[in-house]
mmCIF file of C-alpha atoms in Angstrom:
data_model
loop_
_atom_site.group_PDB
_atom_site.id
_atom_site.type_symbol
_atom_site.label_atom_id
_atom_site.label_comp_id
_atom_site.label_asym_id
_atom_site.label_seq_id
_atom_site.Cartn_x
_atom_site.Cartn_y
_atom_site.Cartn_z
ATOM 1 C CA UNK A 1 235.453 87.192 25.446
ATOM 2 C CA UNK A 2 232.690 87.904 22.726
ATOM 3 C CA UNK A 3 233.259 91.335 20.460
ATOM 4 C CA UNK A 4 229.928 92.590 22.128
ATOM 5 C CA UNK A 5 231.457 91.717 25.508
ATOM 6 C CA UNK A 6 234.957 93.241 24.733
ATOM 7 C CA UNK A 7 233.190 96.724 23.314
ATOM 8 C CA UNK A 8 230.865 96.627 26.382
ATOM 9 C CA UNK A 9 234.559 96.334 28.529
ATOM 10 C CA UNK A 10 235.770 99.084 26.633
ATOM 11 C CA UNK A 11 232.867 101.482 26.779
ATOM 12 C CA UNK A 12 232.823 101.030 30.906
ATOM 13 C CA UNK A 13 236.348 101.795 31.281
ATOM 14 C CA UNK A 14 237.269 105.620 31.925
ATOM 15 C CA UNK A 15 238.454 106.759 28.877
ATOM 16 C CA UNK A 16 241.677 108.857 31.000
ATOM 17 C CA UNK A 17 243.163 106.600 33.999
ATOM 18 C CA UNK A 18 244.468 108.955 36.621
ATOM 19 C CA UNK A 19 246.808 107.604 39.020
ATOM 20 C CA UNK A 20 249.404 108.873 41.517
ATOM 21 C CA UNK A 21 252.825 107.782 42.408
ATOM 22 C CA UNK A 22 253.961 110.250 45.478
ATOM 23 C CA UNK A 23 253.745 113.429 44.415
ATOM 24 C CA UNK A 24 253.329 112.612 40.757
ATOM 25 C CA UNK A 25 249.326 112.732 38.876
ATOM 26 C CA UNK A 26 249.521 110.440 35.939
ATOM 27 C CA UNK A 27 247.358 110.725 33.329
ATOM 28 C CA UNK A 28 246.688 108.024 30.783
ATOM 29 C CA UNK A 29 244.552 108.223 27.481
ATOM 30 C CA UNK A 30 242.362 104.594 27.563
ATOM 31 C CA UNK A 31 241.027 104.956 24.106
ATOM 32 C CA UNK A 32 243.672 102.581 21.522
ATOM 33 C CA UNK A 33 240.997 101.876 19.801
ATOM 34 C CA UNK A 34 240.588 104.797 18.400
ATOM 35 C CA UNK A 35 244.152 106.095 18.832
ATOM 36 C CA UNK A 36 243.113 108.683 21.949
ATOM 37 C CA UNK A 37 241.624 110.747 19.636
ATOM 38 C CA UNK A 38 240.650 114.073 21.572
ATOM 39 C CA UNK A 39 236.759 113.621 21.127
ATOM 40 C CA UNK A 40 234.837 115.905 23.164
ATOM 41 C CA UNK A 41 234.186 114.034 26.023
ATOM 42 C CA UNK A 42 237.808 113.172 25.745
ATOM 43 C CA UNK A 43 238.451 116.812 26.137
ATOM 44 C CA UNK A 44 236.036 117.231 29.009
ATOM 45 C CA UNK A 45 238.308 114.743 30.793
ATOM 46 C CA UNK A 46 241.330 116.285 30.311
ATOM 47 C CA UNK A 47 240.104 119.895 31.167
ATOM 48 C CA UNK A 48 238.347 118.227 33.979
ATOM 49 C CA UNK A 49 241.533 116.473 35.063
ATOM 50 C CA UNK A 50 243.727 119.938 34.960
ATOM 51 C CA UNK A 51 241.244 121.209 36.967
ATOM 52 C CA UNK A 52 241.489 118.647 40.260
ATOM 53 C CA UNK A 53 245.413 118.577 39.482
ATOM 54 C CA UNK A 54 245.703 122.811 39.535
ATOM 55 C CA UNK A 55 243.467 122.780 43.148
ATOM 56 C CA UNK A 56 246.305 119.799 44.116
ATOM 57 C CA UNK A 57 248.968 120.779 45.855
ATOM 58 C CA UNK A 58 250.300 117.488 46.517
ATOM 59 C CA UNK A 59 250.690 116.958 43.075
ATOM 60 C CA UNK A 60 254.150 118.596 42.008
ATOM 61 C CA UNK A 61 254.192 117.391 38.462
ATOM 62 C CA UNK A 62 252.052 115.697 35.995
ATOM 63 C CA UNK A 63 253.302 112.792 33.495
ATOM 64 C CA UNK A 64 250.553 112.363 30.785
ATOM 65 C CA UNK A 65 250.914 108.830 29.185
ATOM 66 C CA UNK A 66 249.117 106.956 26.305
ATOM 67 C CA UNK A 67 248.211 103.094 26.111
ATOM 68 C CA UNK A 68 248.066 101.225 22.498
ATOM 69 C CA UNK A 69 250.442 102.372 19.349
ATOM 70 C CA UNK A 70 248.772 106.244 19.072
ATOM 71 C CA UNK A 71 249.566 108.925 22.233
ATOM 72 C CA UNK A 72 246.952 110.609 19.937
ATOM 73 C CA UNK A 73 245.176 110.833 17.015
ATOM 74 C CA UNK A 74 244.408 114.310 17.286
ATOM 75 C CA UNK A 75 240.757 115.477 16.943
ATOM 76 C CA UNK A 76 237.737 112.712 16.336
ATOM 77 C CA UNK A 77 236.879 113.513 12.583
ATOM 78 C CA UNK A 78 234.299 111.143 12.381
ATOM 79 C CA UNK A 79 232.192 113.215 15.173
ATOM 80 C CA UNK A 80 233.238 116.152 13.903
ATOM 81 C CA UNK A 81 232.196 115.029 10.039
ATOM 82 C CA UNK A 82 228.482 113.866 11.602
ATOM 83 C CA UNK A 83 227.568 117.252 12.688
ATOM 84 C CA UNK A 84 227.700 118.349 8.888
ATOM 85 C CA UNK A 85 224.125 117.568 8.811
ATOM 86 C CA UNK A 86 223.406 120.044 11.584
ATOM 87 C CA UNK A 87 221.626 122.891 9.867
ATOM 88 C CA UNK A 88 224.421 125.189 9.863
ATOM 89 C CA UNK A 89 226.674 122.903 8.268
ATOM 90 C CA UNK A 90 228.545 121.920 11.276
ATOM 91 C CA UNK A 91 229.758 125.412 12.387
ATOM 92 C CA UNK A 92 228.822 125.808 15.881
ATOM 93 C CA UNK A 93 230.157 122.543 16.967
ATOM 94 C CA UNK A 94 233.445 123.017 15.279
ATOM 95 C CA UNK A 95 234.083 126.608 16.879
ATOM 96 C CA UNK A 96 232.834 124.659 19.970
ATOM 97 C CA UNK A 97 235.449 121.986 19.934
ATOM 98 C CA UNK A 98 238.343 124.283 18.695
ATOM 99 C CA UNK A 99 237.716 126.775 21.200
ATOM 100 C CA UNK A 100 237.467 123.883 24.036
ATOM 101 C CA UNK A 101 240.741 121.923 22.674
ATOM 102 C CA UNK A 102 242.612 125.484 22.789
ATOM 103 C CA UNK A 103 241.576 126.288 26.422
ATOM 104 C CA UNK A 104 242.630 122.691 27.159
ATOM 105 C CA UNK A 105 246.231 123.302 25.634
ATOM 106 C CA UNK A 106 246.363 126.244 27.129
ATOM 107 C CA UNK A 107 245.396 124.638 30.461
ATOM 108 C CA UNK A 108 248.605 122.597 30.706
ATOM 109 C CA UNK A 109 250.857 125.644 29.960
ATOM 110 C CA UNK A 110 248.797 127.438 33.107
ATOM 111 C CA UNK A 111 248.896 124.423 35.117
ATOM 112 C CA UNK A 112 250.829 125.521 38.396
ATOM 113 C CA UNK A 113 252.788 121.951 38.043
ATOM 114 C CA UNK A 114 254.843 120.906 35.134
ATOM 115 C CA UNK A 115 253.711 118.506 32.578
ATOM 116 C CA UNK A 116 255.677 115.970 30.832
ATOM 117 C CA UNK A 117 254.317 113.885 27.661
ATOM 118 C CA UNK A 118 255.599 110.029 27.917
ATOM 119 C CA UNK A 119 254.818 109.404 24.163
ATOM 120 C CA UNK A 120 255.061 106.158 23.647
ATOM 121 C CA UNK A 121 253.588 105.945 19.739
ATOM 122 C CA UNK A 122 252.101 108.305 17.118
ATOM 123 C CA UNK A 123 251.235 111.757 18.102
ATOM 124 C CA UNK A 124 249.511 113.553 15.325
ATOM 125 C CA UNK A 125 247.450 117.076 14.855
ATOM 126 C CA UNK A 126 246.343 118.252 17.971
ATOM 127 C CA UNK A 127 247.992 114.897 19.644
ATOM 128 C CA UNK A 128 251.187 116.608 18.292
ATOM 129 C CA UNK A 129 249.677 119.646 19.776
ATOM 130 C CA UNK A 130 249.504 118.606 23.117
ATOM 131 C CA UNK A 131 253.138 117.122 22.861
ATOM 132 C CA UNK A 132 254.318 120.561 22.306
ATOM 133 C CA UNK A 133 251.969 121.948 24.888
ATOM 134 C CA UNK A 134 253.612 120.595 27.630
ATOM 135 C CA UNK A 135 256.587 121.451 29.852
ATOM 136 C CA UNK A 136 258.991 118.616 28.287
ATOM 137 C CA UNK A 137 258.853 115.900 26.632
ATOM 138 C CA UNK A 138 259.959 111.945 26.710
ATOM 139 C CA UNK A 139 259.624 110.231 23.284
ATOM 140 C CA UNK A 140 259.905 106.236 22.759
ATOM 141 C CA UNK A 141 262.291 105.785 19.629
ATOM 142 C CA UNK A 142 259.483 104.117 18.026
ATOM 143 C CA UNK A 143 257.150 107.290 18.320
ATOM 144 C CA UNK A 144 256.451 109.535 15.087
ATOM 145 C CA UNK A 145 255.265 112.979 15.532
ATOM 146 C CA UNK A 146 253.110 115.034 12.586
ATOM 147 C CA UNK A 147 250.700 117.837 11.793
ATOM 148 C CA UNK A 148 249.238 115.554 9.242
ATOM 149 C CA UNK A 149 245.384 117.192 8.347
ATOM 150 C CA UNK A 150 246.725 118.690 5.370
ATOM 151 C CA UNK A 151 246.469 115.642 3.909
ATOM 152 C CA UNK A 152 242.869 115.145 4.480
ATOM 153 C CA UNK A 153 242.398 119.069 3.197
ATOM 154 C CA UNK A 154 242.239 120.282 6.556
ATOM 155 C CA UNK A 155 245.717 122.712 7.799
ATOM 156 C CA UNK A 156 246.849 122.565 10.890
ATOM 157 C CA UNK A 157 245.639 125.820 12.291
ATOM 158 C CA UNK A 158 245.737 125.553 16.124
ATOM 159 C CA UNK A 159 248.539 123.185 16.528
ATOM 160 C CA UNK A 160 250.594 125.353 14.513
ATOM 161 C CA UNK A 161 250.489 127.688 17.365
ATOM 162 C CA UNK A 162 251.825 125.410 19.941
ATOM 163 C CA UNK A 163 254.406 123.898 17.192
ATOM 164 C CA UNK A 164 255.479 126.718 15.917
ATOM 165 C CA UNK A 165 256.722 128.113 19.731
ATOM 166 C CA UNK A 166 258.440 125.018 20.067
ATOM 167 C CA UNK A 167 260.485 124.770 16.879
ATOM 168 C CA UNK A 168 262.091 126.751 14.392
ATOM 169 C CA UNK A 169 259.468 128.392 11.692
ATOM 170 C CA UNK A 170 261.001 126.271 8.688
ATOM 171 C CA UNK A 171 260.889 123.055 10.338
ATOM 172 C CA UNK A 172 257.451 123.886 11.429
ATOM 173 C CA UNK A 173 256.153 124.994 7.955
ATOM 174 C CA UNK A 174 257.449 121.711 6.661
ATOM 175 C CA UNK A 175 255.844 119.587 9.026
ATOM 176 C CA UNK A 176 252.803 121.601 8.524
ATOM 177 C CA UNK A 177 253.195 121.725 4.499
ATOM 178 C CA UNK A 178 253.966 118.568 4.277
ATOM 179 C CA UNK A 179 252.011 116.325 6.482
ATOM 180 C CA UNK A 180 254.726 113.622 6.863
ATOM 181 C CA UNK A 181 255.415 111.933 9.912
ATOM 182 C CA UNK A 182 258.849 112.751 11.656
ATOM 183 C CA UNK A 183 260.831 110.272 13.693
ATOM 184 C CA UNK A 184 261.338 110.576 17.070
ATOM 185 C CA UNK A 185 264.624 111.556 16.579
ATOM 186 C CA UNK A 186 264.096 113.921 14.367
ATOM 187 C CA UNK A 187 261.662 115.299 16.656
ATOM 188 C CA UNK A 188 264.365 115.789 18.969
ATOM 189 C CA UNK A 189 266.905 117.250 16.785
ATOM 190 C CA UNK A 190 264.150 120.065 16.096
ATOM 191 C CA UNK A 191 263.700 120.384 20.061
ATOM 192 C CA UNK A 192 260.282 119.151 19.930
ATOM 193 C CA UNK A 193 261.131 116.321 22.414
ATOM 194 C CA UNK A 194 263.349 116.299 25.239
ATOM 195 C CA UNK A 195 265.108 113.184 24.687
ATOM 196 C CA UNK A 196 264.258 110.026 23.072
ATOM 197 C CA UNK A 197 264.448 106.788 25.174
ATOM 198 C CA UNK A 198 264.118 102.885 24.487
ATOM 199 C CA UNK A 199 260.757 101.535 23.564
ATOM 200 C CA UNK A 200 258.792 100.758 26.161
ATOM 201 C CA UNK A 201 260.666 103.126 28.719
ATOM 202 C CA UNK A 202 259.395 106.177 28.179
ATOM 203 C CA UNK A 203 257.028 106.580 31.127
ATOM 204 C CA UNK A 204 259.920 105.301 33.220
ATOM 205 C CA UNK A 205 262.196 107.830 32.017
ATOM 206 C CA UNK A 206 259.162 110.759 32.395
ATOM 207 C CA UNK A 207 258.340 109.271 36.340
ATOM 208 C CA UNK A 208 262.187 109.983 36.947
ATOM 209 C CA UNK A 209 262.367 113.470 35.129
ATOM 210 C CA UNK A 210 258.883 114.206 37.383
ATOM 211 C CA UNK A 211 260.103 112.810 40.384
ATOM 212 C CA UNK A 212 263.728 115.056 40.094
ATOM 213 C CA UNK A 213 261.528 118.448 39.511
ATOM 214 C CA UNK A 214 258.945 117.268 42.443
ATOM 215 C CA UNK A 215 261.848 117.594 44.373
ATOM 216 C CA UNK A 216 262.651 121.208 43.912
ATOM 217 C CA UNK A 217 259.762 123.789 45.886
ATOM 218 C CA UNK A 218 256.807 123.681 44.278
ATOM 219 C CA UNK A 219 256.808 127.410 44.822
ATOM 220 C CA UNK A 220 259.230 128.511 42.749
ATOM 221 C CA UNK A 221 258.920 125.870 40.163
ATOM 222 C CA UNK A 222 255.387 127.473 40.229
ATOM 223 C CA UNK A 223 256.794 131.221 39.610
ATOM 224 C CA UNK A 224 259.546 130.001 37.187
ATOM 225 C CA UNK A 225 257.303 128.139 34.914
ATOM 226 C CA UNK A 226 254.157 131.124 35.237
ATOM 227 C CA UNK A 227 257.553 133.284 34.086
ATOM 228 C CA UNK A 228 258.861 131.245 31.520
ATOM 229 C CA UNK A 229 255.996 131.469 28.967
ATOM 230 C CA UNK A 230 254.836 134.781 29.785
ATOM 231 C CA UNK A 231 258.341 136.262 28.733
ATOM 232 C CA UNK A 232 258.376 134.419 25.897
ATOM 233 C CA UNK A 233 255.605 136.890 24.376
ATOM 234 C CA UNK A 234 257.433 140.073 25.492
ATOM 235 C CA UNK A 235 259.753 142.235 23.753
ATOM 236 C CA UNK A 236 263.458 142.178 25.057
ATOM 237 C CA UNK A 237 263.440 145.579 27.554
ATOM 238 C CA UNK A 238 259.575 144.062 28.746
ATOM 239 C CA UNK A 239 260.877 140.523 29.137
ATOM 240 C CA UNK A 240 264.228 141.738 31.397
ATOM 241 C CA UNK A 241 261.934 144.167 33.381
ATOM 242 C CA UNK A 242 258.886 141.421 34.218
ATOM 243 C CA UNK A 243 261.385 139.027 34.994
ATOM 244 C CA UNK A 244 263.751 141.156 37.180
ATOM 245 C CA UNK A 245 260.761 141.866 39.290
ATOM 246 C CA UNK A 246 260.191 137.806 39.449
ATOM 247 C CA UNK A 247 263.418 137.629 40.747
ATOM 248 C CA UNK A 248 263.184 139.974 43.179
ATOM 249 C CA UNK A 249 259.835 138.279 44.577
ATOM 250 C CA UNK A 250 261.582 135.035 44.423
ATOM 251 C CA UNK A 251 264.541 136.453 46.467
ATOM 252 C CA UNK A 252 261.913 137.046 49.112
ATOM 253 C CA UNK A 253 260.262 133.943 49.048
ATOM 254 C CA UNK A 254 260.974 131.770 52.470
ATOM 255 C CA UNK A 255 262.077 128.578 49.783
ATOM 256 C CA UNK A 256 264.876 131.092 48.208
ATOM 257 C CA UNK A 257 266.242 132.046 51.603
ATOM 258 C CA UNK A 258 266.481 128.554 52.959
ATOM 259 C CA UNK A 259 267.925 127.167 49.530
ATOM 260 C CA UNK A 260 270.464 129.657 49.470
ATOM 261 C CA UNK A 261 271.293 128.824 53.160
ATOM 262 C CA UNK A 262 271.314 125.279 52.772
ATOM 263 C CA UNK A 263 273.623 126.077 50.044
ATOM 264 C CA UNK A 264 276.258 128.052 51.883
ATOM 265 C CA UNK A 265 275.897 125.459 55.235
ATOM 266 C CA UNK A 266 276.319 122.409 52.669
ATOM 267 C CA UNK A 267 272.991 120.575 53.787
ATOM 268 C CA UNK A 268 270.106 119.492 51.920
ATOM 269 C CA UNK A 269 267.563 122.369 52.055
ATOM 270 C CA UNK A 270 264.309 121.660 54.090
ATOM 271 C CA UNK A 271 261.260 123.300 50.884
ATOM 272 C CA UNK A 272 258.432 124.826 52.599
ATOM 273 C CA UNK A 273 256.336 125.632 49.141
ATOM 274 C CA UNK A 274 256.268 128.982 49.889
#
């Protein structure tokens, strides 16, 4: 195949694969070539994507995978640097693609069903970002993980926000002063990733952490994530009052009555999602 014919190939392939595997949506970046950078039509898919999955409810969890050595690049620069020529310098169309990438992270932390990264290679800026966006996280030991645009002059604003309520402030700063590229075990240690598998595993190892939590009710794996990060932003008394009242909704729920049943009779319960 010609280089005209391969770049025609490329440009007629969707640029995020979605599958499904039972009751799993994956999601695959199909842009190597330029390490998945999150371009704004990029972006577009994604949000796009989170959309369908929210309105799904036979999806139960998401596993959001790469293909080539980069998960992601992080933003395009070289779109974002043409639009210096626009006559305000470029200003609208950054705002536009900052404020679109942070509803798009934010997305995946609203998403009704967990989401789990399968990072198979480099994940930097916002592709480190997104890593820390999601629920959990399955790292390849040959992925590298870094909030590199200081390097080009440009600090990591908004993935600092999703890095920095993921890992402790030092080891954030330093990634984010620094610009250097951790390890994947590294990234672990800091409790950036779940756990670090063999290369070329990694979206093995995310399908089976998906397919364990798409067997719990979606319901209350619904409830208990919605809880999770909304306590996180509370004080202490506001956190133990908001989520005392979850639990009390929860005890009502049909799933926690038949759980707790099939827990006293000894039987596998029977989840109605509800």
């Amino acid at each position: 195949m010609s280089a005209q014919s391969a770049a025609r190939a490329v440009a007629t392939e969707p640029e995020l694969l979605r599958e499904s595997i039972g009751p799993i949506a994956i999601l695959t970046f199909n842009r190597p070539e330029i390490r998945n950078t999150l371009s704004e039509s990029m972006l577009a898919s994604l949000g796009e994507a989170f959309t369908s999955i929210a309105a799904d409810h036979a999806v139960r969890a998401v596993v959001l995978a790469a293909k080539g050595p980069a998960f992601s690049g992080g933003h395009d620069l070289k779109e974002l640097t043409a639009r210096r020529s626009d006559a305000d310098g470029g200003r609208a169309y950054f705002r536009l693609i900052m404020l679109t990438c942070s509803a798009m992270m934010q997305q995946v932390v609203r998403l009704p069903q967990p989401v789990i990264a399968a990072v198979q290679g480099t994940a930097t800026a916002a592709g480190c970002q997104l890593v820390a966006s999601c629920d959990l996280a399955v790292a390849s030991a040959d992925a590298k993980f870094g909030v590199s645009g200081i390097n080009a002059g440009l600090f990591c604003s908004t993935p600092m926000v999703a890095l920095s309520r993921n890992v402790e402030r030092k080891h954030a700063m330093e990634m984010l002063l620094t610009g250097d590229l951790i390890p994947a075990e590294e990234a672990f240690r800091i409790g950036l990733v779940n756990r670090v598998v063999a290369p070329g595993s990694e979206r093995d190892a995310a399908l089976a952490l998906a397919r364990k939590i798409a067997a719990k009710s979606s319901h209350v794996v619904n409830l208990g994530k919605t809880a999770f990060y909304r306590q996180l932003e509370m004080g202490l008394d506001a956190a133990y009052d908001y989520t005392a009242e979850v639990m009390v909704e929860n005890m009502l729920a049909h799933d926690a009555k038949e759980g707790i049943a099939a827990f006293i009779e000894k039987r596998p319960p029977k989840w109605e999602d509800r």
